[in-house]
Amino acid sequence: MTGFFIALEGSEGAGKSTQARLLAEWLEAAGHSVLLTREPGGTDVGEQVRHVLLAPGAYAILPETETLLYAAARAQHVREVLLPALAAGWVVVCDRYVDSTLAYQGGGRGLPLTALLQVQEFATGGLLPDLRLLLDLPVNVGLARRLAGPDAVNHLDRAGVAFHERVRSAYLDLIAADPAGWAVVDADGPPEVVGKRVVEVVAERLPMSPRADSDGLTRDDRATVVETR
Ligand code: TMP
């Protein structure tokens, strides 16, 4: 693997998707080949699974089913998109990855961590981010932002404050267990201000120099993958 894999994590309303886009733009402007993608999603199959998981449907999805659906989308994403991009030396910016399952299905839904980790190992073949970034925000601030914003409200936004508090503390526990793998960014503030904090952290950790990384791929190849979102 010659690329660099950044996963953006956070609770609802932390502004991850905006920050993922701003970060990808900054990386591109700095001369890197960048793949911006998201979970669940990032592939045609993954986007279909996303719809099943997040559409405000008439069915209730059990925590175990939910876990396996996120893992199914992830398995496809890893092999179809992430591994080829990393092998080609790109910087991958992924809006959510494995730690979302550990925080939401583990912390939020209360499923045991050992089982979740086994499923993740199978789904990802062991692919882990080089850097995990938590956009951290008090739960009430995030939920208020999300409910006031233009994004469709999904079933997890309606899960209740206690659920989201458990998600946030699960993230903080994951960070306490592996502080070197993570960076925490204060997500309170206007997007440009938070964006500067994100860029500062990434610039410090990113080992690759721009343009040493493109491995013969053209802008068109890059665009094709970005459009699979
Ligand atoms: P988002 O893209 O707006 O953050 O929405 C994705 C939702 O899916 C969010 O509520 C978190 C949830 N989620 C999980 O519960 N587990 C997972 O593994 C992933 C990737 C997302």
mmCIF file of C-alpha atoms and ligand atoms in Angstrom:
data_model
loop_
_atom_site.group_PDB
_atom_site.id
_atom_site.type_symbol
_atom_site.label_atom_id
_atom_site.label_comp_id
_atom_site.label_asym_id
_atom_site.label_seq_id
_atom_site.Cartn_x
_atom_site.Cartn_y
_atom_site.Cartn_z
ATOM 1 C CA MET A 1 0.000 0.000 0.000
ATOM 2 C CA THR A 2 1.517 3.308 -0.950
ATOM 3 C CA GLY A 3 -1.504 5.545 -0.382
ATOM 4 C CA PHE A 4 -2.814 7.090 2.810
ATOM 5 C CA PHE A 5 -6.207 6.221 4.269
ATOM 6 C CA ILE A 6 -8.050 8.873 6.322
ATOM 7 C CA ALA A 7 -11.375 8.002 7.958
ATOM 8 C CA LEU A 8 -13.602 10.812 9.187
ATOM 9 C CA GLU A 9 -15.778 9.886 12.117
ATOM 10 C CA GLY A 10 -18.287 11.673 14.294
ATOM 11 C CA SER A 11 -21.775 11.873 15.670
ATOM 12 C CA GLU A 12 -24.768 13.320 13.851
ATOM 13 C CA GLY A 13 -24.470 16.945 12.825
ATOM 14 C CA ALA A 14 -20.689 17.134 13.294
ATOM 15 C CA GLY A 15 -20.330 18.328 9.705
ATOM 16 C CA LYS A 16 -18.332 15.312 8.517
ATOM 17 C CA SER A 17 -19.494 15.349 4.932
ATOM 18 C CA THR A 18 -18.679 19.043 4.508
ATOM 19 C CA GLN A 19 -15.314 18.538 6.161
ATOM 20 C CA ALA A 20 -14.580 15.472 4.026
ATOM 21 C CA ARG A 21 -15.219 17.567 0.925
ATOM 22 C CA LEU A 22 -13.135 20.525 2.147
ATOM 23 C CA LEU A 23 -10.288 18.193 3.082
ATOM 24 C CA ALA A 24 -10.386 16.445 -0.297
ATOM 25 C CA GLU A 25 -10.304 19.834 -2.038
ATOM 26 C CA TRP A 26 -7.338 20.958 0.066
ATOM 27 C CA LEU A 27 -5.458 17.723 -0.654
ATOM 28 C CA GLU A 28 -6.126 18.027 -4.378
ATOM 29 C CA ALA A 29 -4.999 21.646 -4.384
ATOM 30 C CA ALA A 30 -1.816 20.483 -2.628
ATOM 31 C CA GLY A 31 -1.252 18.140 -5.561
ATOM 32 C CA HIS A 32 -2.368 14.776 -4.192
ATOM 33 C CA SER A 33 -4.503 12.264 -6.057
ATOM 34 C CA VAL A 34 -7.565 12.028 -3.871
ATOM 35 C CA LEU A 35 -10.483 9.675 -3.550
ATOM 36 C CA LEU A 36 -13.441 11.081 -1.629
ATOM 37 C CA THR A 37 -15.905 8.405 -0.654
ATOM 38 C CA ARG A 38 -18.363 7.443 2.064
ATOM 39 C CA GLU A 39 -19.926 4.604 4.060
ATOM 40 C CA PRO A 40 -22.358 3.142 3.816
ATOM 41 C CA GLY A 41 -21.950 3.664 0.085
ATOM 42 C CA GLY A 42 -19.096 4.386 -2.271
ATOM 43 C CA THR A 43 -20.094 1.606 -4.694
ATOM 44 C CA ASP A 44 -23.321 0.893 -6.565
ATOM 45 C CA VAL A 45 -24.121 -2.020 -4.256
ATOM 46 C CA GLY A 46 -23.123 0.008 -1.209
ATOM 47 C CA GLU A 47 -25.420 2.882 -2.167
ATOM 48 C CA GLN A 48 -28.320 0.417 -2.505
ATOM 49 C CA VAL A 49 -27.521 -0.971 0.936
ATOM 50 C CA ARG A 50 -27.378 2.616 2.246
ATOM 51 C CA HIS A 51 -30.877 3.143 0.997
ATOM 52 C CA VAL A 52 -32.118 0.026 2.805
ATOM 53 C CA LEU A 53 -30.404 1.114 6.014
ATOM 54 C CA LEU A 54 -31.211 4.806 6.116
ATOM 55 C CA ALA A 55 -34.461 5.304 4.239
ATOM 56 C CA PRO A 56 -37.134 6.194 6.751
ATOM 57 C CA GLY A 57 -38.855 2.898 5.913
ATOM 58 C CA ALA A 58 -41.776 1.100 7.388
ATOM 59 C CA TYR A 59 -39.608 -1.757 8.667
ATOM 60 C CA ALA A 60 -37.567 -2.076 11.836
ATOM 61 C CA ILE A 61 -33.998 -3.320 11.327
ATOM 62 C CA LEU A 62 -32.538 -5.394 14.137
ATOM 63 C CA PRO A 63 -29.085 -4.383 15.442
ATOM 64 C CA GLU A 64 -27.520 -7.621 14.177
ATOM 65 C CA THR A 65 -29.046 -7.165 10.724
ATOM 66 C CA GLU A 66 -27.930 -3.553 10.678
ATOM 67 C CA THR A 67 -24.360 -4.588 11.551
ATOM 68 C CA LEU A 68 -24.224 -7.124 8.731
ATOM 69 C CA LEU A 69 -25.660 -4.680 6.199
ATOM 70 C CA TYR A 70 -23.057 -2.029 7.065
ATOM 71 C CA ALA A 71 -20.421 -4.773 6.852
ATOM 72 C CA ALA A 72 -21.739 -5.960 3.478
ATOM 73 C CA ALA A 73 -21.472 -2.467 2.017
ATOM 74 C CA ARG A 74 -17.989 -2.176 3.539
ATOM 75 C CA ALA A 75 -16.761 -5.474 2.077
ATOM 76 C CA GLN A 76 -17.681 -4.288 -1.414
ATOM 77 C CA HIS A 77 -16.218 -0.824 -0.821
ATOM 78 C CA VAL A 78 -12.872 -2.157 0.414
ATOM 79 C CA ARG A 79 -12.300 -4.449 -2.546
ATOM 80 C CA GLU A 80 -13.897 -2.474 -5.349
ATOM 81 C CA VAL A 81 -12.724 1.021 -4.403
ATOM 82 C CA LEU A 82 -10.452 1.466 -1.377
ATOM 83 C CA LEU A 83 -7.761 -1.147 -2.051
ATOM 84 C CA PRO A 84 -7.251 -0.173 -5.719
ATOM 85 C CA ALA A 85 -7.024 3.528 -4.796
ATOM 86 C CA LEU A 86 -4.541 2.870 -1.987
ATOM 87 C CA ALA A 87 -2.503 0.534 -4.171
ATOM 88 C CA ALA A 88 -2.275 3.340 -6.733
ATOM 89 C CA GLY A 89 -0.946 5.708 -4.096
ATOM 90 C CA TRP A 90 -3.964 7.962 -3.634
ATOM 91 C CA VAL A 91 -5.007 9.696 -0.475
ATOM 92 C CA VAL A 92 -8.397 8.252 0.475
ATOM 93 C CA VAL A 93 -10.810 10.416 2.461
ATOM 94 C CA CYS A 94 -13.616 8.194 3.702
ATOM 95 C CA ASP A 95 -16.676 9.627 5.418
ATOM 96 C CA ARG A 96 -17.121 6.915 8.123
ATOM 97 C CA TYR A 97 -15.558 3.435 8.310
ATOM 98 C CA VAL A 98 -15.160 0.570 10.816
ATOM 99 C CA ASP A 99 -15.239 2.809 13.894
ATOM 100 C CA SER A 100 -18.773 3.935 13.024
ATOM 101 C CA THR A 101 -19.888 0.326 13.509
ATOM 102 C CA LEU A 102 -17.992 0.059 16.794
ATOM 103 C CA ALA A 103 -19.510 3.344 18.035
ATOM 104 C CA TYR A 104 -23.098 3.013 16.712
ATOM 105 C CA GLN A 105 -23.770 -0.721 16.766
ATOM 106 C CA GLY A 106 -21.424 -1.268 19.747
ATOM 107 C CA GLY A 107 -21.879 1.821 21.921
ATOM 108 C CA GLY A 108 -25.266 2.881 20.598
ATOM 109 C CA ARG A 109 -27.030 -0.482 20.154
ATOM 110 C CA GLY A 110 -25.052 -2.352 22.795
ATOM 111 C CA LEU A 111 -23.745 -5.224 20.642
ATOM 112 C CA PRO A 112 -20.581 -6.919 21.967
ATOM 113 C CA LEU A 113 -17.326 -5.487 20.675
ATOM 114 C CA THR A 114 -15.666 -8.887 20.113
ATOM 115 C CA ALA A 115 -18.384 -9.991 17.695
ATOM 116 C CA LEU A 116 -18.313 -6.638 15.914
ATOM 117 C CA LEU A 117 -14.538 -6.838 15.516
ATOM 118 C CA GLN A 118 -14.778 -10.341 14.033
ATOM 119 C CA VAL A 119 -17.334 -9.164 11.483
ATOM 120 C CA GLN A 120 -15.136 -6.152 10.633
ATOM 121 C CA GLU A 121 -12.086 -8.356 10.124
ATOM 122 C CA PHE A 122 -14.047 -10.517 7.688
ATOM 123 C CA ALA A 123 -15.562 -7.548 5.849
ATOM 124 C CA THR A 124 -12.374 -5.513 5.488
ATOM 125 C CA GLY A 125 -9.744 -8.257 5.276
ATOM 126 C CA GLY A 126 -7.950 -6.233 7.943
ATOM 127 C CA LEU A 127 -7.766 -2.905 6.081
ATOM 128 C CA LEU A 128 -7.591 -0.125 8.673
ATOM 129 C CA PRO A 129 -7.193 3.636 8.296
ATOM 130 C CA ASP A 130 -3.778 5.271 8.645
ATOM 131 C CA LEU A 131 -5.495 8.149 10.431
ATOM 132 C CA ARG A 132 -8.900 8.340 12.108
ATOM 133 C CA LEU A 133 -10.270 11.795 12.670
ATOM 134 C CA LEU A 134 -13.075 12.371 15.140
ATOM 135 C CA LEU A 135 -15.071 15.539 14.557
ATOM 136 C CA ASP A 136 -16.256 15.981 18.082
ATOM 137 C CA LEU A 137 -19.276 17.970 19.176
ATOM 138 C CA PRO A 138 -21.640 17.902 22.171
ATOM 139 C CA VAL A 139 -24.598 15.680 21.268
ATOM 140 C CA ASN A 140 -27.280 18.341 21.747
ATOM 141 C CA VAL A 141 -25.416 20.770 19.457
ATOM 142 C CA GLY A 142 -24.992 18.122 16.745
ATOM 143 C CA LEU A 143 -28.592 16.939 16.838
ATOM 144 C CA ALA A 144 -29.926 20.501 16.761
ATOM 145 C CA ARG A 145 -27.728 21.257 13.741
ATOM 146 C CA ARG A 146 -28.807 18.103 11.971
ATOM 147 C CA LEU A 147 -32.508 18.600 12.578
ATOM 148 C CA ALA A 148 -32.316 22.226 11.424
ATOM 149 C CA GLY A 149 -30.202 21.429 8.361
ATOM 150 C CA PRO A 150 -31.181 20.585 4.793
ATOM 151 C CA ASP A 151 -30.161 16.890 4.995
ATOM 152 C CA ALA A 152 -32.869 14.296 5.141
ATOM 153 C CA VAL A 153 -33.319 13.047 8.674
ATOM 154 C CA ASN A 154 -32.542 9.325 8.897
ATOM 155 C CA HIS A 155 -33.766 6.834 11.461
ATOM 156 C CA LEU A 156 -30.599 7.179 13.533
ATOM 157 C CA ASP A 157 -31.154 10.916 13.920
ATOM 158 C CA ARG A 158 -34.393 10.029 15.640
ATOM 159 C CA ALA A 159 -32.789 7.447 17.944
ATOM 160 C CA GLY A 160 -32.771 9.788 20.947
ATOM 161 C CA VAL A 161 -30.225 11.740 22.907
ATOM 162 C CA ALA A 162 -29.204 8.804 25.170
ATOM 163 C CA PHE A 163 -28.334 6.694 22.094
ATOM 164 C CA HIS A 164 -26.170 9.466 20.672
ATOM 165 C CA GLU A 165 -24.479 10.073 24.036
ATOM 166 C CA ARG A 166 -23.495 6.376 24.039
ATOM 167 C CA VAL A 167 -22.141 6.723 20.498
ATOM 168 C CA ARG A 168 -20.009 9.694 21.500
ATOM 169 C CA SER A 169 -18.599 7.989 24.587
ATOM 170 C CA ALA A 170 -17.864 4.877 22.524
ATOM 171 C CA TYR A 171 -15.784 7.026 20.166
ATOM 172 C CA LEU A 172 -13.955 8.569 23.119
ATOM 173 C CA ASP A 173 -13.261 5.074 24.528
ATOM 174 C CA LEU A 174 -11.874 3.922 21.163
ATOM 175 C CA ILE A 175 -9.562 6.936 21.151
ATOM 176 C CA ALA A 176 -8.447 6.332 24.731
ATOM 177 C CA ALA A 177 -7.534 2.770 23.714
ATOM 178 C CA ASP A 178 -5.474 3.885 20.681
ATOM 179 C CA PRO A 179 -4.577 7.581 20.992
ATOM 180 C CA ALA A 180 -1.800 7.380 18.371
ATOM 181 C CA GLY A 181 -4.188 6.240 15.643
ATOM 182 C CA TRP A 182 -6.622 9.099 16.169
ATOM 183 C CA ALA A 183 -6.874 12.868 16.100
ATOM 184 C CA VAL A 184 -9.775 14.696 17.708
ATOM 185 C CA VAL A 185 -10.951 17.931 16.118
ATOM 186 C CA ASP A 186 -13.346 20.328 17.827
ATOM 187 C CA ALA A 187 -16.270 20.491 15.374
ATOM 188 C CA ASP A 188 -17.924 23.479 17.017
ATOM 189 C CA GLY A 189 -17.677 26.568 14.824
ATOM 190 C CA PRO A 190 -18.171 27.650 11.219
ATOM 191 C CA PRO A 191 -17.156 25.062 8.565
ATOM 192 C CA GLU A 192 -14.115 27.085 7.385
ATOM 193 C CA VAL A 193 -12.766 27.318 10.932
ATOM 194 C CA VAL A 194 -13.271 23.594 11.586
ATOM 195 C CA GLY A 195 -11.762 22.941 8.135
ATOM 196 C CA LYS A 196 -8.562 24.738 9.141
ATOM 197 C CA ARG A 197 -8.296 22.560 12.251
ATOM 198 C CA VAL A 198 -8.738 19.423 10.129
ATOM 199 C CA VAL A 199 -6.120 20.482 7.586
ATOM 200 C CA GLU A 200 -3.635 21.296 10.350
ATOM 201 C CA VAL A 201 -3.936 17.784 11.787
ATOM 202 C CA VAL A 202 -3.753 16.069 8.411
ATOM 203 C CA ALA A 203 -0.788 18.137 7.217
ATOM 204 C CA GLU A 204 1.085 17.066 10.341
ATOM 205 C CA ARG A 205 0.377 13.363 9.850
ATOM 206 C CA LEU A 206 0.430 12.899 6.076
ATOM 207 C CA PRO A 207 3.774 11.356 5.172
ATOM 208 C CA MET A 208 3.591 11.635 1.382
ATOM 209 C CA SER A 209 4.723 14.507 -0.756
ATOM 210 C CA PRO A 210 2.283 15.626 -3.445
ATOM 211 C CA ARG A 211 2.574 14.178 -6.927
ATOM 212 C CA ALA A 212 4.978 11.457 -5.834
ATOM 213 C CA ASP A 213 1.842 9.403 -5.487
ATOM 214 C CA SER A 214 -0.178 9.185 -8.664
ATOM 215 C CA ASP A 215 1.291 5.957 -10.097
ATOM 216 C CA GLY A 216 0.357 6.640 -13.692
ATOM 217 C CA LEU A 217 -3.340 7.285 -13.084
ATOM 218 C CA THR A 218 -4.946 10.147 -14.904
ATOM 219 C CA ARG A 219 -7.426 12.758 -13.686
ATOM 220 C CA ASP A 220 -10.105 10.868 -15.635
ATOM 221 C CA ASP A 221 -9.495 7.644 -13.704
ATOM 222 C CA ARG A 222 -9.802 9.596 -10.506
ATOM 223 C CA ALA A 223 -13.038 11.237 -11.544
ATOM 224 C CA THR A 224 -14.532 7.851 -12.411
ATOM 225 C CA VAL A 225 -13.982 6.548 -8.923
ATOM 226 C CA VAL A 226 -15.174 9.721 -7.228
ATOM 227 C CA GLU A 227 -18.364 9.502 -9.232
ATOM 228 C CA THR A 228 -19.193 6.069 -7.853
ATOM 229 C CA ARG A 229 -20.460 7.918 -4.745
HETATM 230 P P1 TMP B 1 -24.189 9.922 7.553
HETATM 231 O O1 TMP B 1 -23.516 9.530 6.287
HETATM 232 O O2 TMP B 1 -25.128 11.048 7.395
HETATM 233 O O3 TMP B 1 -23.248 10.103 8.683
HETATM 234 O O4 TMP B 1 -25.190 8.733 7.900
HETATM 235 C C1 TMP B 1 -24.814 7.470 8.067
HETATM 236 C C2 TMP B 1 -25.578 6.936 9.256
HETATM 237 O O5 TMP B 1 -25.259 5.561 9.368
HETATM 238 C C3 TMP B 1 -25.200 7.582 10.568
HETATM 239 O O6 TMP B 1 -26.353 7.771 11.346
HETATM 240 C C4 TMP B 1 -24.327 6.570 11.241
HETATM 241 C C5 TMP B 1 -24.800 5.268 10.657
HETATM 242 N N1 TMP B 1 -23.757 4.239 10.573
HETATM 243 C C6 TMP B 1 -23.776 3.189 11.483
HETATM 244 O O7 TMP B 1 -24.641 3.132 12.358
HETATM 245 N N2 TMP B 1 -22.816 2.219 11.367
HETATM 246 C C7 TMP B 1 -21.852 2.234 10.389
HETATM 247 O O8 TMP B 1 -21.006 1.343 10.324
HETATM 248 C C8 TMP B 1 -21.853 3.342 9.453
HETATM 249 C C9 TMP B 1 -20.829 3.411 8.363
HETATM 250 C C10 TMP B 1 -22.833 4.308 9.588
#
